[in-house]
Coordinates of C-alpha atoms in Angstrom, one line a residue:
M267 CA -14.3 45.8 -7.2
Q268 CA -10.8 44.6 -6.5
D269 CA -8.8 42.6 -9.0
S270 CA -7.7 39.6 -6.9
Y271 CA -9.7 37.6 -4.4
D272 CA -8.7 34.8 -2.1
I273 CA -11.8 32.9 -3.5
A274 CA -13.3 33.4 -7.0
I275 CA -16.6 31.6 -7.5
V276 CA -17.7 31.5 -11.2
G277 CA -21.4 30.8 -11.6
A278 CA -24.0 32.5 -9.4
G279 CA -26.7 29.9 -9.4
H280 CA -27.6 27.6 -6.6
A281 CA -24.1 25.9 -6.3
G282 CA -22.0 29.2 -6.4
A283 CA -24.3 31.1 -4.0
Q284 CA -24.3 28.2 -1.6
A285 CA -20.5 27.9 -1.8
A286 CA -20.2 31.7 -0.7
I287 CA -22.9 31.2 1.9
C288 CA -21.1 28.1 3.5
L289 CA -17.6 29.8 3.4
R290 CA -18.9 32.6 5.5
Q291 CA -20.8 30.3 7.8
M292 CA -17.6 28.2 8.4
G293 CA -16.0 31.4 9.4
F294 CA -13.9 32.2 6.2
A295 CA -12.7 35.7 6.5
G296 CA -10.8 36.3 3.3
S297 CA -12.2 38.0 0.1
I298 CA -14.8 36.2 -2.0
A299 CA -16.0 37.3 -5.6
L300 CA -19.2 35.6 -7.0
I301 CA -19.1 35.9 -10.7
G302 CA -22.2 35.3 -12.6
E303 CA -23.2 35.8 -16.6
E304 CA -26.7 37.1 -15.5
Q305 CA -27.5 40.7 -14.4
F306 CA -29.5 39.3 -11.4
P307 CA -28.5 38.3 -7.9
P308 CA -28.7 34.4 -7.3
Y309 CA -32.1 33.1 -7.6
E310 CA -33.8 29.8 -7.5
R311 CA -34.2 27.9 -10.8
P312 CA -36.8 25.2 -10.4
P313 CA -39.7 27.6 -10.0
L314 CA -38.8 28.8 -13.5
S315 CA -40.6 26.3 -15.1
K316 CA -43.5 26.0 -12.3
E317 CA -44.5 29.0 -10.3
Y318 CA -42.5 31.7 -12.0
L319 CA -43.8 30.9 -15.3
A320 CA -47.2 30.5 -14.2
G321 CA -47.3 34.0 -12.8
D322 CA -47.7 32.6 -9.1
K323 CA -44.4 34.0 -7.7
P324 CA -42.8 37.3 -8.7
F325 CA -39.1 37.5 -9.1
E326 CA -38.4 38.7 -5.8
R327 CA -39.8 35.6 -4.1
I328 CA -37.4 33.5 -5.9
L329 CA -34.2 35.1 -4.9
L330 CA -32.0 32.8 -2.8
R331 CA -31.3 35.7 -0.5
P332 CA -32.4 39.3 -0.5
E333 CA -29.9 41.4 -2.5
T334 CA -28.6 43.3 0.5
F335 CA -27.5 39.9 2.1
W336 CA -24.5 39.7 -0.1
G337 CA -23.1 43.2 0.7
E338 CA -23.5 42.4 4.4
R339 CA -21.7 39.0 4.1
Q340 CA -18.8 40.8 2.0
V341 CA -19.5 38.8 -1.1
D342 CA -18.6 40.9 -4.2
L343 CA -21.2 40.2 -6.8
Q344 CA -19.7 40.6 -10.2
L345 CA -22.7 40.1 -12.4
G346 CA -23.2 40.3 -16.2
K347 CA -19.6 38.9 -16.5
R348 CA -18.8 35.6 -18.4
V349 CA -15.4 33.9 -17.6
T350 CA -13.8 33.1 -21.0
A351 CA -10.3 31.6 -19.9
V352 CA -8.7 30.4 -16.9
D353 CA -4.9 30.4 -16.3
P354 CA -4.3 27.9 -13.7
V355 CA -0.6 28.9 -13.3
A356 CA -0.8 32.4 -12.8
K357 CA -4.3 32.0 -11.1
L358 CA -6.1 34.4 -13.4
L359 CA -9.7 34.5 -14.8
T360 CA -10.3 36.5 -18.1
T361 CA -13.9 37.7 -18.7
S362 CA -15.6 38.6 -21.9
G363 CA -15.1 42.2 -21.3
G364 CA -11.2 41.5 -21.3
T365 CA -10.7 42.1 -17.6
Q366 CA -8.7 39.9 -15.5
T367 CA -9.3 38.7 -11.8
G368 CA -6.8 36.8 -9.8
Y369 CA -7.8 34.1 -7.4
G370 CA -6.1 32.2 -4.5
Q371 CA -8.8 29.3 -5.0
L372 CA -11.4 28.8 -7.5
I373 CA -14.7 27.1 -7.3
W374 CA -16.4 26.6 -10.7
A375 CA -20.0 26.3 -10.4
T376 CA -21.4 27.3 -13.9
G377 CA -24.0 24.8 -14.4
G378 CA -24.8 24.0 -18.1
T379 CA -26.5 25.9 -21.1
P380 CA -29.7 24.4 -22.7
R381 CA -29.2 22.0 -25.5
M382 CA -31.1 23.3 -28.3
M383 CA -32.2 21.6 -31.5
D384 CA -29.7 21.6 -34.2
C385 CA -32.2 21.9 -37.3
Q386 CA -33.6 24.2 -39.8
G387 CA -35.6 27.0 -37.8
S388 CA -34.2 26.3 -34.4
N389 CA -32.9 30.0 -34.2
A390 CA -36.4 31.5 -34.8
S391 CA -37.3 34.2 -32.2
N392 CA -40.3 32.4 -30.8
V393 CA -38.3 29.2 -30.0
F394 CA -37.3 29.3 -26.4
A395 CA -35.4 27.2 -23.6
V396 CA -36.4 27.3 -19.9
R397 CA -33.0 27.8 -18.1
T398 CA -32.8 31.5 -17.0
R399 CA -35.2 34.2 -15.8
A400 CA -34.4 36.1 -19.4
D401 CA -35.6 32.8 -21.2
V402 CA -39.1 32.8 -19.2
D403 CA -39.4 36.4 -19.2
K404 CA -39.3 36.2 -22.9
I405 CA -42.0 33.2 -23.2
M406 CA -44.2 35.3 -20.7
A407 CA -44.2 38.5 -22.9
R408 CA -45.5 36.5 -25.8
L409 CA -48.2 34.6 -24.1
D410 CA -50.8 37.2 -25.0
N411 CA -50.3 36.5 -28.6
T412 CA -50.1 32.8 -28.1
Q413 CA -52.8 30.1 -28.5
S414 CA -50.7 27.0 -29.3
V415 CA -47.4 25.8 -28.0
A416 CA -45.2 23.1 -29.1
I417 CA -43.2 21.5 -26.5
I418 CA -40.2 19.5 -27.5
G419 CA -38.8 17.1 -24.9
G420 CA -40.7 14.7 -22.5
G421 CA -38.3 15.2 -19.5
Y422 CA -39.3 17.2 -16.2
I423 CA -38.8 20.6 -17.7
G424 CA -40.9 19.8 -20.9
L425 CA -43.7 18.3 -18.6
E426 CA -43.8 21.1 -16.2
A427 CA -43.8 23.5 -18.9
A428 CA -46.9 21.8 -20.6
A429 CA -48.7 21.8 -17.1
V430 CA -48.1 25.4 -16.8
M431 CA -49.3 26.1 -20.3
R432 CA -52.3 24.1 -20.0
K433 CA -53.2 26.2 -16.8
L434 CA -52.8 29.3 -18.7
G435 CA -55.4 27.9 -21.2
K436 CA -52.9 27.2 -24.2
Q437 CA -53.4 24.4 -26.7
V438 CA -50.3 22.1 -26.1
T439 CA -48.6 19.5 -28.1
L440 CA -45.6 17.6 -26.4
I441 CA -43.2 15.8 -28.7
E442 CA -40.9 13.2 -27.1
A443 CA -38.4 11.4 -29.3
L444 CA -38.4 8.4 -27.3
D445 CA -41.2 5.9 -26.8
R446 CA -42.1 7.2 -23.4
V447 CA -41.5 10.4 -21.3
L448 CA -39.1 10.6 -18.4
S449 CA -37.4 7.5 -19.9
R450 CA -34.1 8.6 -18.9
V451 CA -34.9 9.1 -15.2
A452 CA -37.6 6.8 -14.3
G453 CA -39.3 3.4 -15.2
P454 CA -42.4 2.4 -17.3
S455 CA -45.0 2.7 -14.6
L456 CA -44.2 6.3 -13.8
S457 CA -44.0 7.3 -17.5
A458 CA -47.4 5.8 -18.2
F459 CA -48.9 7.6 -15.1
F460 CA -47.6 11.0 -16.2
E461 CA -48.6 10.4 -20.0
K462 CA -52.1 9.6 -18.9
E463 CA -52.2 12.7 -16.5
H464 CA -51.1 15.0 -19.2
R465 CA -53.5 13.6 -21.8
D466 CA -56.2 13.9 -19.4
H467 CA -55.4 17.4 -18.9
G468 CA -55.7 18.0 -22.7
V469 CA -52.0 17.9 -23.7
D470 CA -51.7 16.3 -27.1
L471 CA -48.7 14.1 -26.1
R472 CA -46.8 12.4 -29.2
T473 CA -44.1 9.8 -28.2
G474 CA -41.7 8.3 -30.7
Y475 CA -41.8 11.4 -32.8
I476 CA -38.5 12.7 -34.3
V477 CA -38.3 16.6 -35.1
D478 CA -37.0 17.2 -38.6
H479 CA -37.1 20.8 -38.6
I480 CA -39.0 24.0 -37.3
E481 CA -41.0 25.7 -40.0
T482 CA -40.7 29.5 -40.2
D483 CA -42.6 32.2 -41.9
E484 CA -41.4 35.0 -44.2
A485 CA -40.6 36.9 -40.9
G486 CA -38.5 34.3 -39.4
H487 CA -41.1 33.1 -36.7
A488 CA -41.6 29.5 -35.9
V489 CA -45.1 28.4 -37.0
A490 CA -44.9 24.6 -36.9
V491 CA -42.8 21.8 -36.1
R492 CA -42.2 19.2 -38.8
C493 CA -41.5 15.8 -37.8
G494 CA -39.7 12.8 -39.6
N495 CA -43.0 11.0 -40.2
G496 CA -44.4 14.1 -42.3
E497 CA -46.5 15.4 -39.7
R498 CA -46.9 19.2 -39.3
I499 CA -47.7 20.3 -35.7
A500 CA -48.8 24.0 -36.0
A501 CA -47.4 26.4 -33.1
D502 CA -47.5 29.9 -32.1
M503 CA -44.4 29.1 -29.8
V504 CA -42.0 26.3 -29.5
I505 CA -40.3 25.5 -26.0
V506 CA -37.3 23.0 -26.1
G507 CA -36.4 21.0 -23.1
I508 CA -34.1 18.3 -24.1
G509 CA -31.3 18.6 -21.4
I510 CA -28.3 20.8 -20.7
I511 CA -24.6 20.8 -21.9
A512 CA -22.1 21.3 -19.0
Q513 CA -20.5 24.7 -19.3
T514 CA -17.0 23.8 -18.7
G515 CA -15.1 25.0 -21.8
P516 CA -12.4 27.4 -20.2
L517 CA -11.6 24.7 -17.4
I518 CA -11.1 22.1 -20.0
A519 CA -9.1 24.4 -22.2
A520 CA -6.9 25.2 -19.1
G521 CA -6.2 21.4 -19.0
A522 CA -8.8 20.0 -16.3
A523 CA -9.8 16.5 -17.0
G524 CA -13.2 16.0 -18.1
G525 CA -15.7 14.9 -20.9
N526 CA -19.4 15.3 -20.1
G527 CA -18.8 17.7 -17.3
V528 CA -15.3 18.5 -15.4
D529 CA -14.0 15.4 -13.4
V530 CA -14.0 15.9 -9.5
D531 CA -12.8 13.7 -6.6
E532 CA -14.8 13.1 -3.4
F533 CA -13.9 16.6 -2.2
C534 CA -15.0 18.4 -5.5
R535 CA -11.4 18.8 -6.5
T536 CA -10.6 19.2 -10.2
S537 CA -7.2 18.2 -11.7
L538 CA -6.0 21.6 -11.6
P539 CA -4.5 22.8 -8.4
D540 CA -6.8 24.9 -6.0
V541 CA -9.7 24.7 -8.6
Y542 CA -13.0 23.0 -7.5
A543 CA -16.0 22.2 -9.5
I544 CA -19.5 21.8 -8.0
G545 CA -23.1 21.4 -9.2
D546 CA -24.4 20.4 -12.6
C547 CA -21.1 20.7 -14.4
A548 CA -19.1 18.4 -11.8
A549 CA -18.8 14.8 -13.0
H550 CA -18.2 12.5 -10.0
A551 CA -18.3 8.9 -9.1
N552 CA -21.6 8.5 -7.2
A553 CA -22.3 5.7 -4.8
F554 CA -26.0 5.9 -5.4
A555 CA -25.4 5.3 -9.0
N556 CA -23.4 2.0 -8.6
D557 CA -20.2 4.2 -8.5
R558 CA -20.6 5.6 -12.1
V559 CA -19.2 8.8 -13.0
I560 CA -22.2 11.1 -13.4
R561 CA -23.3 14.7 -13.3
L562 CA -26.4 15.4 -11.0
E563 CA -28.7 18.2 -12.0
S564 CA -30.5 19.1 -8.8
V565 CA -30.6 21.6 -6.1
Q566 CA -29.7 19.1 -3.5
N567 CA -26.5 18.1 -5.4
A568 CA -25.7 21.9 -5.9
N569 CA -25.9 22.7 -2.3
D570 CA -24.2 19.5 -0.9
Q571 CA -21.2 19.9 -3.3
A572 CA -20.9 23.5 -2.3
K573 CA -20.7 22.4 1.3
V574 CA -17.9 19.6 0.5
A575 CA -15.8 22.2 -1.4
A576 CA -16.2 24.8 1.4
S577 CA -15.5 22.4 4.1
H578 CA -12.4 21.2 2.2
I579 CA -11.1 24.7 1.6
M580 CA -11.6 25.4 5.5
G581 CA -9.7 22.2 6.4
T582 CA -12.4 20.2 7.6
A583 CA -12.7 17.5 4.7
E584 CA -15.9 15.8 4.3
P585 CA -16.3 13.5 1.3
Y586 CA -19.5 13.7 -0.9
Q587 CA -21.9 11.1 -0.1
A588 CA -25.3 12.8 -0.1
V589 CA -28.5 10.8 -0.9
P590 CA -29.7 12.3 -4.2
W591 CA -33.3 13.7 -4.1
F592 CA -35.3 15.7 -6.6
W593 CA -39.1 16.9 -7.0
S594 CA -41.4 18.1 -9.6
N595 CA -44.6 19.7 -9.5
Q596 CA -47.2 19.1 -12.3
Y597 CA -50.9 20.0 -12.0
D598 CA -51.9 19.0 -8.3
L599 CA -49.4 16.4 -8.2
R600 CA -46.1 16.4 -6.4
L601 CA -43.4 14.0 -7.3
Q602 CA -40.7 13.4 -4.8
T603 CA -37.7 11.2 -5.8
V604 CA -34.9 9.8 -3.5
G605 CA -32.1 7.8 -4.8
L606 CA -31.1 6.9 -8.4
S607 CA -32.8 4.3 -10.4
L608 CA -29.9 3.7 -12.7
D609 CA -29.3 -0.1 -13.4
Y610 CA -32.5 -1.2 -11.6
D611 CA -33.5 -4.8 -12.2
Q612 CA -36.8 -4.7 -10.6
E613 CA -39.9 -2.1 -10.5
L614 CA -42.5 -2.3 -7.9
V615 CA -45.5 -0.2 -7.6
R616 CA -46.9 0.5 -4.1
G617 CA -50.5 1.7 -4.2
D618 CA -52.9 2.2 -7.1
P619 CA -51.7 5.0 -9.8
A620 CA -55.3 5.5 -10.3
S621 CA -55.8 6.9 -6.8
R622 CA -53.1 9.6 -7.9
S623 CA -51.0 8.7 -4.6
F624 CA -48.7 5.8 -5.0
S625 CA -45.0 5.1 -5.1
V626 CA -42.7 3.3 -7.8
I627 CA -39.9 1.4 -5.9
Y628 CA -36.8 0.5 -7.7
L629 CA -34.8 -2.5 -6.5
R630 CA -31.3 -3.9 -7.5
G631 CA -30.2 -7.5 -6.1
G632 CA -33.6 -7.2 -3.9
K633 CA -32.2 -3.9 -2.3
V634 CA -34.2 -0.6 -2.8
I635 CA -31.9 2.0 -4.5
A636 CA -34.7 4.6 -5.3
L637 CA -38.4 5.6 -5.1
D638 CA -40.5 8.0 -7.2
C639 CA -43.4 9.0 -4.8
V640 CA -46.4 10.6 -6.1
N641 CA -48.5 12.7 -3.6
A642 CA -46.9 10.3 -1.0
T643 CA -44.6 12.2 1.2
K644 CA -44.5 9.4 3.9
D645 CA -43.2 7.0 1.4
Y646 CA -40.6 9.5 0.3
V647 CA -39.4 10.2 3.8
Q648 CA -39.5 6.6 5.2
G649 CA -38.1 5.3 1.6
R650 CA -34.7 7.6 2.2
K651 CA -33.7 5.2 4.9
A652 CA -34.3 2.1 3.1
V653 CA -32.1 3.5 0.3
L654 CA -29.4 4.3 2.8
E655 CA -29.5 1.1 4.6
G656 CA -29.4 -0.9 1.5
V657 CA -30.8 -4.3 3.0
P658 CA -33.3 -6.5 1.2
L659 CA -36.9 -6.0 2.3
D660 CA -40.0 -8.3 2.1
L661 CA -41.4 -7.5 -1.2
T662 CA -45.0 -8.3 -0.5
E663 CA -45.1 -6.1 2.5
L664 CA -43.4 -3.2 0.5
A665 CA -45.8 -3.4 -2.1
N666 CA -48.7 -2.9 0.7
P667 CA -49.4 0.8 1.2
A668 CA -51.3 -0.2 4.3
I669 CA -47.8 -1.0 5.8
P670 CA -45.4 1.8 6.4
I671 CA -42.2 1.5 4.8
K672 CA -40.3 1.9 8.1
E673 CA -42.2 -1.3 9.4
V674 CA -41.6 -3.6 6.1
S675 CA -39.5 -6.7 7.4
H676 CA -36.2 -7.3 6.2
A677 CA -36.2 -10.3 3.7

């Protein structure tokens, strides 16, 4: 390993890996280091709470590229290293082992760390997050001795984990502090649908429940979740899915602007010279969020921002303007989302949720800004164009699933 690189990429997840791939595809011939905290080559994160946890896919099948790929592309994988400090003047990175690495340009792609409970018992050995392979391997290692699972958090990670645990035959209680699941990312119609699905599949779903603490036994193992209303939910395992905290400490300490994430412009540049930030940790003004400054936690955003940063480095600047999209698999349901439903003023249900194939369309000022499509791929594909065009559509036609979205009249 050399001690200085033309480009150092910190973070070996989707964003960092894609940045290295894009640079080589665009003809960058200089030296590249890809520095990651984990000991594993870059791998896909979404399957962790789905196929990998369920045992349907071995780890080798979720690698982003075969391990030999990186050496063939002359990308130095520096694994098991955590960057603890950035010197933007000397252009030096310091790692947890005390070693230093120089860079010409830096791409920060560290993502985030799981937000854990800040309460008594939260550090018990059988309280887990779902963020890394190591997290999921620990969960899987305990499954044979686990009958009951308490899941804290009714977002996508929590719901996906609940679906897998039910598939594995575990007794599942899902605890959500707010009055409905998915409340931060979807409207009431989608929330109600998924709540019913999970209850129909045997999940004991509790909304409006605040966790007070996690009860542990004499050996320090979690045995129950205690709620603020006094209820005790017994569990052999606790899984926490309440979001992530952007991993930006060294950059902010080095003087980069930021708060909830590190601030970047339309070319993914931070306020530090020759330093870019991409992926889950990058806060940017997003046209599809009504120009709010947001962080987008998605593979789409990681890949698209990687391309933007690589293009800028290569002198072919392309501002970030990608349409956000996401997906979630739960039971035999495939949810596909396009656009962002932030600040919507109207929610329209297209089709019958009881059929388990329908879409929820979000509008602002009469224009389609996002769609949540459940087992409705055509709506998802055609809805993307409606989000991009941003023209008012006839709502009666839009609500009729017999009329393809691409054929809906303008209002």
